[in-house]
């Protein structure tokens, strides 16, 4: 029961943060378009900030995309296979995704640490805050893949993408 609530909370949090990043991107692009259309100069910071918003949109959205099957999939191959083989391949795929994303977490953290000594040119923001998007992306991808493995072991999931109709887990 508590695991289901935590899973739903994680999904809701990722949805909210993805939406916030998209909202910030939207507002920044509106400022940029307005400034280029009606003002003599457009703010320099908008270009940089839109890139940072895109990075965080991808970071917060990757787990949701994995959960919903919106990342690269090979359904064409797995859908024609018998059920037990299909489930085994989906299970192995989730384990491999967990392992590979998990292996990249520490190098991503080192990448974040390097950014502590750098600042972005237009905004003056420390780059470790920007580089953290890569770390967040890998942690969330690994976490959602691990959760798929756990849910398959628990018998709650068959390993196929879930939540495509918009329902909570």
JSON list of N, CA and C in Angstrom, two decimals, residues 17-86:
[
{"chain": "A", "resi": 17, "resn": "UNK", "atom": "N", "xyz": [7.24, 18.51, -12.19]},
{"chain": "A", "resi": 17, "resn": "UNK", "atom": "CA", "xyz": [8.53, 19.12, -12.52]},
{"chain": "A", "resi": 17, "resn": "UNK", "atom": "C", "xyz": [8.74, 19.23, -14.03]},
{"chain": "A", "resi": 18, "resn": "UNK", "atom": "N", "xyz": [8.25, 18.25, -14.78]},
{"chain": "A", "resi": 18, "resn": "UNK", "atom": "CA", "xyz": [8.31, 18.34, -16.24]},
{"chain": "A", "resi": 18, "resn": "UNK", "atom": "C", "xyz": [7.44, 19.50, -16.72]},
{"chain": "A", "resi": 19, "resn": "UNK", "atom": "N", "xyz": [6.27, 19.63, -16.12]},
{"chain": "A", "resi": 19, "resn": "UNK", "atom": "CA", "xyz": [5.38, 20.73, -16.47]},
{"chain": "A", "resi": 19, "resn": "UNK", "atom": "C", "xyz": [5.95, 22.09, -16.11]},
{"chain": "A", "resi": 20, "resn": "UNK", "atom": "N", "xyz": [6.61, 22.18, -14.96]},
{"chain": "A", "resi": 20, "resn": "UNK", "atom": "CA", "xyz": [7.24, 23.45, -14.56]},
{"chain": "A", "resi": 20, "resn": "UNK", "atom": "C", "xyz": [8.35, 23.81, -15.56]},
{"chain": "A", "resi": 21, "resn": "UNK", "atom": "N", "xyz": [9.17, 22.83, -15.92]},
{"chain": "A", "resi": 21, "resn": "UNK", "atom": "CA", "xyz": [10.24, 23.09, -16.89]},
{"chain": "A", "resi": 21, "resn": "UNK", "atom": "C", "xyz": [9.65, 23.52, -18.23]},
{"chain": "A", "resi": 22, "resn": "UNK", "atom": "N", "xyz": [8.56, 22.88, -18.64]},
{"chain": "A", "resi": 22, "resn": "UNK", "atom": "CA", "xyz": [7.92, 23.26, -19.90]},
{"chain": "A", "resi": 22, "resn": "UNK", "atom": "C", "xyz": [7.31, 24.66, -19.80]},
{"chain": "A", "resi": 23, "resn": "UNK", "atom": "N", "xyz": [6.68, 24.96, -18.67]},
{"chain": "A", "resi": 23, "resn": "UNK", "atom": "CA", "xyz": [6.10, 26.28, -18.46]},
{"chain": "A", "resi": 23, "resn": "UNK", "atom": "C", "xyz": [7.15, 27.38, -18.52]},
{"chain": "A", "resi": 24, "resn": "UNK", "atom": "N", "xyz": [8.29, 27.13, -17.87]},
{"chain": "A", "resi": 24, "resn": "UNK", "atom": "CA", "xyz": [9.39, 28.10, -17.92]},
{"chain": "A", "resi": 24, "resn": "UNK", "atom": "C", "xyz": [9.92, 28.27, -19.35]},
{"chain": "A", "resi": 25, "resn": "UNK", "atom": "N", "xyz": [10.02, 27.17, -20.06]},
{"chain": "A", "resi": 25, "resn": "UNK", "atom": "CA", "xyz": [10.44, 27.22, -21.45]},
{"chain": "A", "resi": 25, "resn": "UNK", "atom": "C", "xyz": [9.46, 28.04, -22.28]},
{"chain": "A", "resi": 26, "resn": "UNK", "atom": "N", "xyz": [8.19, 27.80, -22.08]},
{"chain": "A", "resi": 26, "resn": "UNK", "atom": "CA", "xyz": [7.13, 28.50, -22.81]},
{"chain": "A", "resi": 26, "resn": "UNK", "atom": "C", "xyz": [7.20, 30.00, -22.57]},
{"chain": "A", "resi": 27, "resn": "UNK", "atom": "N", "xyz": [7.30, 30.39, -21.30]},
{"chain": "A", "resi": 27, "resn": "UNK", "atom": "CA", "xyz": [7.36, 31.81, -20.95]},
{"chain": "A", "resi": 27, "resn": "UNK", "atom": "C", "xyz": [8.62, 32.46, -21.53]},
{"chain": "A", "resi": 28, "resn": "UNK", "atom": "N", "xyz": [9.73, 31.75, -21.45]},
{"chain": "A", "resi": 28, "resn": "UNK", "atom": "CA", "xyz": [10.99, 32.29, -21.96]},
{"chain": "A", "resi": 28, "resn": "UNK", "atom": "C", "xyz": [10.93, 32.50, -23.47]},
{"chain": "A", "resi": 29, "resn": "UNK", "atom": "N", "xyz": [10.35, 31.55, -24.18]},
{"chain": "A", "resi": 29, "resn": "UNK", "atom": "CA", "xyz": [10.22, 31.69, -25.63]},
{"chain": "A", "resi": 29, "resn": "UNK", "atom": "C", "xyz": [9.28, 32.85, -25.96]},
{"chain": "A", "resi": 30, "resn": "UNK", "atom": "N", "xyz": [8.20, 33.01, -25.20]},
{"chain": "A", "resi": 30, "resn": "UNK", "atom": "CA", "xyz": [7.31, 34.16, -25.41]},
{"chain": "A", "resi": 30, "resn": "UNK", "atom": "C", "xyz": [8.05, 35.48, -25.22]},
{"chain": "A", "resi": 31, "resn": "UNK", "atom": "N", "xyz": [8.87, 35.57, -24.17]},
{"chain": "A", "resi": 31, "resn": "UNK", "atom": "CA", "xyz": [9.67, 36.78, -23.94]},
{"chain": "A", "resi": 31, "resn": "UNK", "atom": "C", "xyz": [10.60, 37.00, -25.12]},
{"chain": "A", "resi": 32, "resn": "UNK", "atom": "N", "xyz": [11.22, 35.94, -25.57]},
{"chain": "A", "resi": 32, "resn": "UNK", "atom": "CA", "xyz": [12.16, 36.03, -26.69]},
{"chain": "A", "resi": 32, "resn": "UNK", "atom": "C", "xyz": [11.46, 36.52, -27.96]},
{"chain": "A", "resi": 33, "resn": "UNK", "atom": "N", "xyz": [10.32, 35.93, -28.29]},
{"chain": "A", "resi": 33, "resn": "UNK", "atom": "CA", "xyz": [9.58, 36.31, -29.49]},
{"chain": "A", "resi": 33, "resn": "UNK", "atom": "C", "xyz": [9.08, 37.75, -29.37]},
{"chain": "A", "resi": 34, "resn": "UNK", "atom": "N", "xyz": [8.53, 38.09, -28.23]},
{"chain": "A", "resi": 34, "resn": "UNK", "atom": "CA", "xyz": [8.05, 39.46, -28.01]},
{"chain": "A", "resi": 34, "resn": "UNK", "atom": "C", "xyz": [9.19, 40.47, -28.18]},
{"chain": "A", "resi": 35, "resn": "UNK", "atom": "N", "xyz": [10.32, 40.18, -27.55]},
{"chain": "A", "resi": 35, "resn": "UNK", "atom": "CA", "xyz": [11.46, 41.10, -27.61]},
{"chain": "A", "resi": 35, "resn": "UNK", "atom": "C", "xyz": [11.99, 41.24, -29.04]},
{"chain": "A", "resi": 36, "resn": "UNK", "atom": "N", "xyz": [12.05, 40.14, -29.76]},
{"chain": "A", "resi": 36, "resn": "UNK", "atom": "CA", "xyz": [12.57, 40.20, -31.14]},
{"chain": "A", "resi": 36, "resn": "UNK", "atom": "C", "xyz": [11.60, 40.92, -32.07]},
{"chain": "A", "resi": 37, "resn": "UNK", "atom": "N", "xyz": [10.32, 40.89, -31.72]},
{"chain": "A", "resi": 37, "resn": "UNK", "atom": "CA", "xyz": [9.31, 41.51, -32.57]},
{"chain": "A", "resi": 37, "resn": "UNK", "atom": "C", "xyz": [9.12, 42.99, -32.25]},
{"chain": "A", "resi": 38, "resn": "UNK", "atom": "N", "xyz": [9.07, 43.34, -30.97]},
{"chain": "A", "resi": 38, "resn": "UNK", "atom": "CA", "xyz": [8.66, 44.68, -30.59]},
{"chain": "A", "resi": 38, "resn": "UNK", "atom": "C", "xyz": [9.75, 45.54, -29.94]},
{"chain": "A", "resi": 39, "resn": "UNK", "atom": "N", "xyz": [10.86, 44.95, -29.59]},
{"chain": "A", "resi": 39, "resn": "UNK", "atom": "CA", "xyz": [11.92, 45.72, -28.92]},
{"chain": "A", "resi": 39, "resn": "UNK", "atom": "C", "xyz": [13.15, 45.80, -29.81]},
{"chain": "A", "resi": 40, "resn": "UNK", "atom": "N", "xyz": [13.98, 46.80, -29.58]},
{"chain": "A", "resi": 40, "resn": "UNK", "atom": "CA", "xyz": [15.18, 46.92, -30.42]},
{"chain": "A", "resi": 40, "resn": "UNK", "atom": "C", "xyz": [16.18, 45.78, -30.21]},
{"chain": "A", "resi": 41, "resn": "UNK", "atom": "N", "xyz": [16.22, 45.23, -28.98]},
{"chain": "A", "resi": 41, "resn": "UNK", "atom": "CA", "xyz": [17.13, 44.12, -28.69]},
{"chain": "A", "resi": 41, "resn": "UNK", "atom": "C", "xyz": [16.38, 43.06, -27.88]},
{"chain": "A", "resi": 42, "resn": "UNK", "atom": "N", "xyz": [16.76, 41.81, -28.10]},
{"chain": "A", "resi": 42, "resn": "UNK", "atom": "CA", "xyz": [16.17, 40.76, -27.28]},
{"chain": "A", "resi": 42, "resn": "UNK", "atom": "C", "xyz": [17.16, 40.38, -26.18]},
{"chain": "A", "resi": 43, "resn": "UNK", "atom": "N", "xyz": [16.65, 39.95, -25.04]},
{"chain": "A", "resi": 43, "resn": "UNK", "atom": "CA", "xyz": [17.56, 39.58, -23.94]},
{"chain": "A", "resi": 43, "resn": "UNK", "atom": "C", "xyz": [18.44, 38.39, -24.32]},
{"chain": "A", "resi": 44, "resn": "UNK", "atom": "N", "xyz": [19.69, 38.49, -23.96]},
{"chain": "A", "resi": 44, "resn": "UNK", "atom": "CA", "xyz": [20.66, 37.44, -24.29]},
{"chain": "A", "resi": 44, "resn": "UNK", "atom": "C", "xyz": [20.37, 36.16, -23.52]},
{"chain": "A", "resi": 45, "resn": "UNK", "atom": "N", "xyz": [19.88, 36.28, -22.31]},
{"chain": "A", "resi": 45, "resn": "UNK", "atom": "CA", "xyz": [19.70, 35.13, -21.42]},
{"chain": "A", "resi": 45, "resn": "UNK", "atom": "C", "xyz": [18.65, 34.14, -21.91]},
{"chain": "A", "resi": 46, "resn": "UNK", "atom": "N", "xyz": [17.75, 34.56, -22.80]},
{"chain": "A", "resi": 46, "resn": "UNK", "atom": "CA", "xyz": [16.65, 33.66, -23.20]},
{"chain": "A", "resi": 46, "resn": "UNK", "atom": "C", "xyz": [17.15, 32.42, -23.93]},
{"chain": "A", "resi": 47, "resn": "UNK", "atom": "N", "xyz": [18.15, 32.58, -24.78]},
{"chain": "A", "resi": 47, "resn": "UNK", "atom": "CA", "xyz": [18.68, 31.43, -25.53]},
{"chain": "A", "resi": 47, "resn": "UNK", "atom": "C", "xyz": [19.23, 30.37, -24.57]},
{"chain": "A", "resi": 48, "resn": "UNK", "atom": "N", "xyz": [20.01, 30.84, -23.63]},
{"chain": "A", "resi": 48, "resn": "UNK", "atom": "CA", "xyz": [20.64, 29.92, -22.68]},
{"chain": "A", "resi": 48, "resn": "UNK", "atom": "C", "xyz": [19.60, 29.27, -21.76]},
{"chain": "A", "resi": 49, "resn": "UNK", "atom": "N", "xyz": [18.66, 30.06, -21.29]},
{"chain": "A", "resi": 49, "resn": "UNK", "atom": "CA", "xyz": [17.67, 29.53, -20.36]},
{"chain": "A", "resi": 49, "resn": "UNK", "atom": "C", "xyz": [16.75, 28.51, -21.03]},
{"chain": "A", "resi": 50, "resn": "UNK", "atom": "N", "xyz": [16.42, 28.71, -22.32]},
{"chain": "A", "resi": 50, "resn": "UNK", "atom": "CA", "xyz": [15.59, 27.72, -23.01]},
{"chain": "A", "resi": 50, "resn": "UNK", "atom": "C", "xyz": [16.32, 26.38, -23.11]},
{"chain": "A", "resi": 51, "resn": "UNK", "atom": "N", "xyz": [17.63, 26.41, -23.37]},
{"chain": "A", "resi": 51, "resn": "UNK", "atom": "CA", "xyz": [18.39, 25.16, -23.42]},
{"chain": "A", "resi": 51, "resn": "UNK", "atom": "C", "xyz": [18.38, 24.45, -22.07]},
{"chain": "A", "resi": 52, "resn": "UNK", "atom": "N", "xyz": [18.52, 25.23, -21.01]},
{"chain": "A", "resi": 52, "resn": "UNK", "atom": "CA", "xyz": [18.50, 24.63, -19.67]},
{"chain": "A", "resi": 52, "resn": "UNK", "atom": "C", "xyz": [17.12, 24.06, -19.34]},
{"chain": "A", "resi": 53, "resn": "UNK", "atom": "N", "xyz": [16.07, 24.73, -19.75]},
{"chain": "A", "resi": 53, "resn": "UNK", "atom": "CA", "xyz": [14.72, 24.20, -19.54]},
{"chain": "A", "resi": 53, "resn": "UNK", "atom": "C", "xyz": [14.52, 22.90, -20.31]},
{"chain": "A", "resi": 54, "resn": "UNK", "atom": "N", "xyz": [15.03, 22.85, -21.53]},
{"chain": "A", "resi": 54, "resn": "UNK", "atom": "CA", "xyz": [14.92, 21.61, -22.32]},
{"chain": "A", "resi": 54, "resn": "UNK", "atom": "C", "xyz": [15.66, 20.46, -21.65]},
{"chain": "A", "resi": 55, "resn": "UNK", "atom": "N", "xyz": [16.83, 20.74, -21.10]},
{"chain": "A", "resi": 55, "resn": "UNK", "atom": "CA", "xyz": [17.58, 19.70, -20.39]},
{"chain": "A", "resi": 55, "resn": "UNK", "atom": "C", "xyz": [16.78, 19.15, -19.22]},
{"chain": "A", "resi": 56, "resn": "UNK", "atom": "N", "xyz": [16.18, 20.04, -18.44]},
{"chain": "A", "resi": 56, "resn": "UNK", "atom": "CA", "xyz": [15.42, 19.58, -17.27]},
{"chain": "A", "resi": 56, "resn": "UNK", "atom": "C", "xyz": [14.08, 18.94, -17.67]},
{"chain": "A", "resi": 57, "resn": "UNK", "atom": "N", "xyz": [13.50, 19.38, -18.78]},
{"chain": "A", "resi": 57, "resn": "UNK", "atom": "CA", "xyz": [12.30, 18.69, -19.26]},
{"chain": "A", "resi": 57, "resn": "UNK", "atom": "C", "xyz": [12.63, 17.24, -19.60]},
{"chain": "A", "resi": 58, "resn": "UNK", "atom": "N", "xyz": [13.74, 17.03, -20.27]},
{"chain": "A", "resi": 58, "resn": "UNK", "atom": "CA", "xyz": [14.16, 15.67, -20.60]},
{"chain": "A", "resi": 58, "resn": "UNK", "atom": "C", "xyz": [14.49, 14.88, -19.34]},
{"chain": "A", "resi": 59, "resn": "UNK", "atom": "N", "xyz": [15.17, 15.52, -18.39]},
{"chain": "A", "resi": 59, "resn": "UNK", "atom": "CA", "xyz": [15.57, 14.84, -17.15]},
{"chain": "A", "resi": 59, "resn": "UNK", "atom": "C", "xyz": [14.36, 14.38, -16.35]},
{"chain": "A", "resi": 60, "resn": "UNK", "atom": "N", "xyz": [13.39, 15.27, -16.15]},
{"chain": "A", "resi": 60, "resn": "UNK", "atom": "CA", "xyz": [12.22, 14.92, -15.35]},
{"chain": "A", "resi": 60, "resn": "UNK", "atom": "C", "xyz": [11.24, 14.04, -16.12]},
{"chain": "A", "resi": 61, "resn": "UNK", "atom": "N", "xyz": [11.30, 14.09, -17.44]},
{"chain": "A", "resi": 61, "resn": "UNK", "atom": "CA", "xyz": [10.35, 13.32, -18.24]},
{"chain": "A", "resi": 61, "resn": "UNK", "atom": "C", "xyz": [10.81, 11.95, -18.66]},
{"chain": "A", "resi": 62, "resn": "UNK", "atom": "N", "xyz": [12.09, 11.64, -18.52]},
{"chain": "A", "resi": 62, "resn": "UNK", "atom": "CA", "xyz": [12.60, 10.37, -19.03]},
{"chain": "A", "resi": 62, "resn": "UNK", "atom": "C", "xyz": [11.99, 9.16, -18.31]},
{"chain": "A", "resi": 63, "resn": "UNK", "atom": "N", "xyz": [11.82, 9.24, -17.01]},
{"chain": "A", "resi": 63, "resn": "UNK", "atom": "CA", "xyz": [11.22, 8.13, -16.27]},
{"chain": "A", "resi": 63, "resn": "UNK", "atom": "C", "xyz": [9.78, 7.91, -16.68]},
{"chain": "A", "resi": 64, "resn": "UNK", "atom": "N", "xyz": [9.05, 9.01, -16.87]},
{"chain": "A", "resi": 64, "resn": "UNK", "atom": "CA", "xyz": [7.67, 8.91, -17.31]},
{"chain": "A", "resi": 64, "resn": "UNK", "atom": "C", "xyz": [7.59, 8.31, -18.72]},
{"chain": "A", "resi": 65, "resn": "UNK", "atom": "N", "xyz": [8.52, 8.71, -19.57]},
{"chain": "A", "resi": 65, "resn": "UNK", "atom": "CA", "xyz": [8.56, 8.17, -20.92]},
{"chain": "A", "resi": 65, "resn": "UNK", "atom": "C", "xyz": [8.89, 6.68, -20.91]},
{"chain": "A", "resi": 66, "resn": "UNK", "atom": "N", "xyz": [9.79, 6.29, -20.04]},
{"chain": "A", "resi": 66, "resn": "UNK", "atom": "CA", "xyz": [10.11, 4.87, -19.91]},
{"chain": "A", "resi": 66, "resn": "UNK", "atom": "C", "xyz": [8.88, 4.10, -19.42]},
{"chain": "A", "resi": 67, "resn": "UNK", "atom": "N", "xyz": [8.22, 4.65, -18.43]},
{"chain": "A", "resi": 67, "resn": "UNK", "atom": "CA", "xyz": [7.03, 4.01, -17.86]},
{"chain": "A", "resi": 67, "resn": "UNK", "atom": "C", "xyz": [5.93, 3.85, -18.90]},
{"chain": "A", "resi": 68, "resn": "UNK", "atom": "N", "xyz": [5.75, 4.86, -19.75]},
{"chain": "A", "resi": 68, "resn": "UNK", "atom": "CA", "xyz": [4.66, 4.83, -20.73]},
{"chain": "A", "resi": 68, "resn": "UNK", "atom": "C", "xyz": [5.04, 4.19, -22.05]},
{"chain": "A", "resi": 69, "resn": "UNK", "atom": "N", "xyz": [6.29, 3.79, -22.20]},
{"chain": "A", "resi": 69, "resn": "UNK", "atom": "CA", "xyz": [6.73, 3.16, -23.43]},
{"chain": "A", "resi": 69, "resn": "UNK", "atom": "C", "xyz": [6.99, 4.16, -24.55]},
{"chain": "A", "resi": 70, "resn": "UNK", "atom": "N", "xyz": [7.27, 5.40, -24.19]},
{"chain": "A", "resi": 70, "resn": "UNK", "atom": "CA", "xyz": [7.50, 6.42, -25.20]},
{"chain": "A", "resi": 70, "resn": "UNK", "atom": "C", "xyz": [8.97, 6.59, -25.56]},
{"chain": "A", "resi": 71, "resn": "UNK", "atom": "N", "xyz": [9.84, 5.84, -24.93]},
{"chain": "A", "resi": 71, "resn": "UNK", "atom": "CA", "xyz": [11.24, 5.79, -25.36]},
{"chain": "A", "resi": 71, "resn": "UNK", "atom": "C", "xyz": [11.33, 4.75, -26.47]},
{"chain": "A", "resi": 72, "resn": "UNK", "atom": "N", "xyz": [12.49, 4.57, -27.03]},
{"chain": "A", "resi": 72, "resn": "UNK", "atom": "CA", "xyz": [12.65, 3.61, -28.12]},
{"chain": "A", "resi": 72, "resn": "UNK", "atom": "C", "xyz": [12.27, 2.21, -27.63]},
{"chain": "A", "resi": 73, "resn": "UNK", "atom": "N", "xyz": [11.38, 1.59, -28.36]},
{"chain": "A", "resi": 73, "resn": "UNK", "atom": "CA", "xyz": [10.94, 0.23, -28.02]},
{"chain": "A", "resi": 73, "resn": "UNK", "atom": "C", "xyz": [11.05, -0.66, -29.24]},
{"chain": "A", "resi": 74, "resn": "UNK", "atom": "N", "xyz": [11.01, -1.95, -29.02]},
{"chain": "A", "resi": 74, "resn": "UNK", "atom": "CA", "xyz": [11.02, -2.92, -30.11]},
{"chain": "A", "resi": 74, "resn": "UNK", "atom": "C", "xyz": [9.76, -3.78, -30.03]},
{"chain": "A", "resi": 75, "resn": "UNK", "atom": "N", "xyz": [8.61, -3.12, -29.91]},
{"chain": "A", "resi": 75, "resn": "UNK", "atom": "CA", "xyz": [7.36, -3.85, -29.80]},
{"chain": "A", "resi": 75, "resn": "UNK", "atom": "C", "xyz": [7.10, -4.72, -31.02]},
{"chain": "A", "resi": 76, "resn": "UNK", "atom": "N", "xyz": [7.59, -4.28, -32.17]},
{"chain": "A", "resi": 76, "resn": "UNK", "atom": "CA", "xyz": [7.39, -5.04, -33.39]},
{"chain": "A", "resi": 76, "resn": "UNK", "atom": "C", "xyz": [7.93, -6.46, -33.22]},
{"chain": "A", "resi": 77, "resn": "UNK", "atom": "N", "xyz": [9.04, -6.59, -32.53]},
{"chain": "A", "resi": 77, "resn": "UNK", "atom": "CA", "xyz": [9.64, -7.90, -32.30]},
{"chain": "A", "resi": 77, "resn": "UNK", "atom": "C", "xyz": [8.96, -8.60, -31.13]},
{"chain": "A", "resi": 78, "resn": "UNK", "atom": "N", "xyz": [8.82, -7.92, -30.00]},
{"chain": "A", "resi": 78, "resn": "UNK", "atom": "CA", "xyz": [8.31, -8.59, -28.80]},
{"chain": "A", "resi": 78, "resn": "UNK", "atom": "C", "xyz": [6.83, -8.95, -28.90]},
{"chain": "A", "resi": 79, "resn": "UNK", "atom": "N", "xyz": [6.05, -8.17, -29.62]},
{"chain": "A", "resi": 79, "resn": "UNK", "atom": "CA", "xyz": [4.61, -8.45, -29.69]},
{"chain": "A", "resi": 79, "resn": "UNK", "atom": "C", "xyz": [4.27, -9.72, -30.44]},
{"chain": "A", "resi": 80, "resn": "UNK", "atom": "N", "xyz": [5.15, -10.17, -31.31]},
{"chain": "A", "resi": 80, "resn": "UNK", "atom": "CA", "xyz": [4.85, -11.40, -32.06]},
{"chain": "A", "resi": 80, "resn": "UNK", "atom": "C", "xyz": [5.31, -12.66, -31.32]},
{"chain": "A", "resi": 81, "resn": "UNK", "atom": "N", "xyz": [6.04, -12.47, -30.24]},
{"chain": "A", "resi": 81, "resn": "UNK", "atom": "CA", "xyz": [6.56, -13.62, -29.48]},
{"chain": "A", "resi": 81, "resn": "UNK", "atom": "C", "xyz": [5.50, -14.14, -28.51]},
{"chain": "A", "resi": 82, "resn": "UNK", "atom": "N", "xyz": [5.61, -15.41, -28.13]},
{"chain": "A", "resi": 82, "resn": "UNK", "atom": "CA", "xyz": [4.70, -15.96, -27.12]},
{"chain": "A", "resi": 82, "resn": "UNK", "atom": "C", "xyz": [4.87, -15.22, -25.79]},
{"chain": "A", "resi": 83, "resn": "UNK", "atom": "N", "xyz": [3.82, -15.17, -24.98]},
{"chain": "A", "resi": 83, "resn": "UNK", "atom": "CA", "xyz": [3.77, -14.45, -23.72]},
{"chain": "A", "resi": 83, "resn": "UNK", "atom": "C", "xyz": [4.95, -14.65, -22.79]},
{"chain": "A", "resi": 84, "resn": "UNK", "atom": "N", "xyz": [5.33, -15.90, -22.48]},
{"chain": "A", "resi": 84, "resn": "UNK", "atom": "CA", "xyz": [6.45, -16.11, -21.55]},
{"chain": "A", "resi": 84, "resn": "UNK", "atom": "C", "xyz": [7.78, -15.56, -22.07]},
{"chain": "A", "resi": 85, "resn": "UNK", "atom": "N", "xyz": [8.03, -15.73, -23.36]},
{"chain": "A", "resi": 85, "resn": "UNK", "atom": "CA", "xyz": [9.28, -15.21, -23.94]},
{"chain": "A", "resi": 85, "resn": "UNK", "atom": "C", "xyz": [9.24, -13.68, -23.94]},
{"chain": "A", "resi": 86, "resn": "UNK", "atom": "N", "xyz": [8.09, -13.15, -24.27]},
{"chain": "A", "resi": 86, "resn": "UNK", "atom": "CA", "xyz": [7.92, -11.70, -24.27]},
{"chain": "A", "resi": 86, "resn": "UNK", "atom": "C", "xyz": [8.19, -11.11, -22.89]}
]
